[in-house]
XYZ file of C-alpha atoms in Angstrom:
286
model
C -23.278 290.783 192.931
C -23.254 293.093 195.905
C -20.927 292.367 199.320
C -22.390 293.119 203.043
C -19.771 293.839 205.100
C -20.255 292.550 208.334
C -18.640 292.899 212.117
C -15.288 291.324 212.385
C -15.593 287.849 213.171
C -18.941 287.928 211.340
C -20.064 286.001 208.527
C -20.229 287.400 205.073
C -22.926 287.107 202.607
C -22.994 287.773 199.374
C -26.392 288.175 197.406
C -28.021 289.389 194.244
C -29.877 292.260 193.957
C -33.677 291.705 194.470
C -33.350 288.087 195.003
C -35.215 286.858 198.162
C -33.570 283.992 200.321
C -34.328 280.639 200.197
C -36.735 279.756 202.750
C -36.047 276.060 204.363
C -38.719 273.951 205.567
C -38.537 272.655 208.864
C -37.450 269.135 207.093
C -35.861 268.011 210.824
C -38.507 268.785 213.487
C -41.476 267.733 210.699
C -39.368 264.120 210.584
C -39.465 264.192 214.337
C -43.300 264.751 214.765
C -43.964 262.625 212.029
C -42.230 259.517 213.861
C -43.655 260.353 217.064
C -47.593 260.344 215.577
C -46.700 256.731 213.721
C -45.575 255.771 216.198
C -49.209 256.547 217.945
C -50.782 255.437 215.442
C -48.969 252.089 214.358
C -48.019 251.318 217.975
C -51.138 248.814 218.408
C -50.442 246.977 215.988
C -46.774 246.037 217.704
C -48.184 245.788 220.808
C -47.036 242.111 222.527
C -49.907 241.818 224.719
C -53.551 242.335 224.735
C -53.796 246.124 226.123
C -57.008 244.820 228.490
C -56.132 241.863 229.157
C -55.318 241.472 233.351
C -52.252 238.964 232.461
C -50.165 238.635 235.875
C -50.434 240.881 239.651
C -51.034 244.746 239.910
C -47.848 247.156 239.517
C -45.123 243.946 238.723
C -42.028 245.384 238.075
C -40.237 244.912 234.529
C -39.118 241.755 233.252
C -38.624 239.659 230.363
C -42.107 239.483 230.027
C -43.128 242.642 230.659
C -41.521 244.990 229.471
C -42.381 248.102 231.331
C -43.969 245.538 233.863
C -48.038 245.770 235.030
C -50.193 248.545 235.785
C -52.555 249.040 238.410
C -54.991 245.891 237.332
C -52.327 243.893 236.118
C -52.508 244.673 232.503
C -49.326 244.984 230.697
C -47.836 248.704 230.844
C -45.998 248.291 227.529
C -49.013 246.849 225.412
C -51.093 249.606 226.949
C -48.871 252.315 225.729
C -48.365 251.132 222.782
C -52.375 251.305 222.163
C -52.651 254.481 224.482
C -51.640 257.046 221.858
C -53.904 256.264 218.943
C -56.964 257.466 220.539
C -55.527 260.905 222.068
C -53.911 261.714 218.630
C -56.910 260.616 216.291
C -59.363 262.656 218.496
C -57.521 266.021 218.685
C -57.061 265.576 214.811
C -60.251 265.029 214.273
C -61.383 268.305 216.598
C -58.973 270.099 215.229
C -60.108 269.607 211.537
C -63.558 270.490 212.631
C -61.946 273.438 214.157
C -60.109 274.470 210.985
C -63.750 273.907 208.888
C -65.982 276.063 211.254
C -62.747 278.611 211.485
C -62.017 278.968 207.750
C -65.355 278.943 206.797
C -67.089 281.478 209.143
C -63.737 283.786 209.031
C -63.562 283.817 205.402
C -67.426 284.655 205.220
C -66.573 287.567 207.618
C -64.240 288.861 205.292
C -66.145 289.014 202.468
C -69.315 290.278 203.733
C -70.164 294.011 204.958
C -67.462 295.172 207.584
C -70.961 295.170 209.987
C -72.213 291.940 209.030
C -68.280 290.225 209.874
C -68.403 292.152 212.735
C -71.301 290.748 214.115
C -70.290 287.351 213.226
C -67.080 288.026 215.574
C -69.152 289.095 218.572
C -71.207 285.755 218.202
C -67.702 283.962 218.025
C -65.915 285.886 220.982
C -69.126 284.816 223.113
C -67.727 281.124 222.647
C -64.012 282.064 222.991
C -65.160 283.075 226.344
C -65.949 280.167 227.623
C -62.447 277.519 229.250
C -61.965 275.044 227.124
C -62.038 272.511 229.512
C -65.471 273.778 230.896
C -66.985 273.212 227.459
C -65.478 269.362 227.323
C -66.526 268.987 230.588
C -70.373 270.010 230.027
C -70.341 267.980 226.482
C -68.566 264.853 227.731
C -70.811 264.810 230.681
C -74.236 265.167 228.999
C -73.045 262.163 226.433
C -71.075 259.808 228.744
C -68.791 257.729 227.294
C -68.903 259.491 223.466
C -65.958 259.631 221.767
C -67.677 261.885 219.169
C -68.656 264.619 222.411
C -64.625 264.834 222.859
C -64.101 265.697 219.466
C -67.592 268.333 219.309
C -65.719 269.662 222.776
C -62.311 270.191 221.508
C -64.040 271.898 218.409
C -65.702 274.572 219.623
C -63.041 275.313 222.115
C -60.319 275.862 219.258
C -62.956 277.097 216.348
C -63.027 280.809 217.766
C -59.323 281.491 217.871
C -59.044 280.019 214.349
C -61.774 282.388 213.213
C -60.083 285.108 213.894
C -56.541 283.945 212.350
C -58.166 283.304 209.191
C -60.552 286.315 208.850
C -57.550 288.614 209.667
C -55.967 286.500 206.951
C -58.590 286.976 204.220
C -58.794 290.435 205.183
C -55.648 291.225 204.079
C -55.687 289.302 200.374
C -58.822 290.995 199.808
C -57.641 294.203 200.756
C -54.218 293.678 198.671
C -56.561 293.791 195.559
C -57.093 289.827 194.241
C -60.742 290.424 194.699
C -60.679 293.529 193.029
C -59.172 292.556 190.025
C -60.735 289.154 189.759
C -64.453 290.428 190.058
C -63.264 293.191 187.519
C -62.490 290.780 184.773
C -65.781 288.915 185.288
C -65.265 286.593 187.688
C -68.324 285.257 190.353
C -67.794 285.026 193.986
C -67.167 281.402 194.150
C -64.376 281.103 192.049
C -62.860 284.450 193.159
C -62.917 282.476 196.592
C -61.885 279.152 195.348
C -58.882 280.500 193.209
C -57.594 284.094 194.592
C -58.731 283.892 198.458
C -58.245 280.234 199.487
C -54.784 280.067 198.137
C -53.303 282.529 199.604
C -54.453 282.123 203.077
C -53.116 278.637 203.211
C -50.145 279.900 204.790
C -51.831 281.043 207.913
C -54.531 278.301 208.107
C -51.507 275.648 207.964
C -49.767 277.616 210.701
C -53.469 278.000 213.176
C -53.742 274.373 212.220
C -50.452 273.132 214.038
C -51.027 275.661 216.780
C -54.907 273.732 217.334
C -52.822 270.579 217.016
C -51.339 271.439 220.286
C -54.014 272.804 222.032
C -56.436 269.732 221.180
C -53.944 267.344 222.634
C -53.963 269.288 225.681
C -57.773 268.558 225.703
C -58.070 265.447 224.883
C -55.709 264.156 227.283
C -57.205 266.067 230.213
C -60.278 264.356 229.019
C -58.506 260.940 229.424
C -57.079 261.994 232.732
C -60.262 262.976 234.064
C -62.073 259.835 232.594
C -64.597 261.606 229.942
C -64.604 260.000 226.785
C -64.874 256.230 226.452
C -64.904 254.303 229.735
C -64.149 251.024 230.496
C -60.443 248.751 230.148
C -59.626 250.828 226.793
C -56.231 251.994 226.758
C -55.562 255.928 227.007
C -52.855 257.962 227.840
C -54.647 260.449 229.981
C -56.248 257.783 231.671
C -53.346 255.701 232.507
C -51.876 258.791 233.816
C -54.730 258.999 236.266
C -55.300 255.218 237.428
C -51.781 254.535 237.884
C -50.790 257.829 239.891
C -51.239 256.151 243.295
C -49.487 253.552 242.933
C -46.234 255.402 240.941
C -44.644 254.860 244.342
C -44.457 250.973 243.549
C -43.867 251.344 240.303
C -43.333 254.334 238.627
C -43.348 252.472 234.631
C -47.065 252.951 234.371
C -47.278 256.302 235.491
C -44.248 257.598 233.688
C -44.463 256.121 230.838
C -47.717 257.638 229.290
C -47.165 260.999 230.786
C -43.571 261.170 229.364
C -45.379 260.257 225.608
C -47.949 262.764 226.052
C -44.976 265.312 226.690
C -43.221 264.359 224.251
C -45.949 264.648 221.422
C -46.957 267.984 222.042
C -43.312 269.318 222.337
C -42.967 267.831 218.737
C -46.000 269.305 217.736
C -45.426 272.684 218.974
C -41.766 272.927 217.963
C -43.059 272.201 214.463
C -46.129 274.633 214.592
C -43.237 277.298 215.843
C -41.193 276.356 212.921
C -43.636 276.738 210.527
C -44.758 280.207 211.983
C -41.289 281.494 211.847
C -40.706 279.631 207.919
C -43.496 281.574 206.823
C -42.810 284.605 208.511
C -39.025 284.887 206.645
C -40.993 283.684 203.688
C -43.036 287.193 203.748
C -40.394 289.247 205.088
């Protein structure tokens, strides 16, 4: 057992030699983001009201009725929240898993081919990281009004460049620790030298780019909403109700609050946790 003495007033920690700390998952902010997307995702299913229904006059304030009184057509504000989320968080999941694909896949394959080849690969990636984000939902969303699947496609390519390079400087550096080496020396093929020695260990980081996309593609997806790309029409969105209720938040302020305070919220949770996670693993490998 060896002592580190510390500064008075300090703390002192006793460890044994060559044993590495304990590393704690962030158990409290996952809980937290984890309640915050069921409650996106369960919320319509709670929801007391039709969410496109017109069911009394435009911007009533709350009663017993209504809970967070009417929006700007005279739909209920609560109902409409309660449905708002589920689109916004199952689109920038889905863009961000098609994000996490294309980046995996093309970064890993620039790892393991020639150092020219995977640099070439890059320069074709770079030429889409580029491009604003919001330019390439913009041009999508617009050529395919009122596509849901555009968003996601938007949101994809927008996020798939930066994950590239995460995961290719990833698999860079469990090739060059020598998995590859060994494994191909003891007779192993390429796929299963990927599958079992380079996959595994660049989990970590893809995990990590994963939650960082999270937050990113919610950022995306809601300017989408707010600047009414996507799905048209009465259905509910947080973006969306941000935008059509804006004039009137001086007569009620419920229904433009409301959604804009959620969409705060969830990407605070998200990013907290992709921060946690970043700094979790980076103890881990300290």
């Amino acid at each position: 057992m060896t002592t580190v003495l510390t500064p008075p007033g300090g703390r002192v920690r006793t460890d044994r030699p060559g044993t590495p700390r304990r590393r704690r998952p962030p158990l409290i902010t996952g809980a937290a983001t984890l309640l915050v997307l069921l409650f996106t995702l369960l919320g319509p299913l709670v929801a007391p009201h039709s969410p496109t229904a017109q069911l009394a006059a435009p911007f009533q304030q709350p009663d017993g009725h209504f809970l967070l009184g009417t929006d700007v057509l005279g739909r209920d504000v609560a109902s409409r929240v309660l449905a708002g989320g589920r689109t916004i968080v199952l689109t920038a999941l889905a863009g961000t898993a098609a994000a996490g694909a294309v980046g995996t896949a093309v970064g890993v394959m620039a790892a393991l081919v020639s150092r020219r080849l995977g640099d070439l690969l890059l320069r074709c990636v770079d030429a889409l990281a580029v491009l604003p984000g919001l330019l390439v939902v913009l041009v999508l969303a617009a050529g395919f009004p009122g596509s849901r699947a555009a968003v996601v496609a938007a949101v994809a390519l927008a996020t798939a460049p930066f994950s590239t390079r995460v995961l290719r400087a990833a698999a860079d550096t469990v090739i060059g620790s020598g998995y590859v080496e060994a494994a191909l020396a003891r007779g192993d093929g390429r796929w299963a030298v990927l599958r079992h020695d380079v996959l595994p260990n660049i989990a970590g980081p893809a995990l990590m780019d994963t939650a960082l996309r999270l937050v990113a593609s919610l950022h995306l997806t809601a300017t989408a909403g707010f600047l009414g790309l996507g799905p048209g029409g009465a259905a509910p969105d947080w973006g969306r109700m941000v935008s059509e209720n804006a004039p009137g938040a001086t007569l009620a302020a419920a229904p433009f609050l409301a959604p804009a305070l959620l969409l705060v919220l969830l990407s605070v949770c998200v990013g907290l946790l992709a921060g946690r996670l970043a700094d979790w693993a980076g103890r881990g490998a300290a």
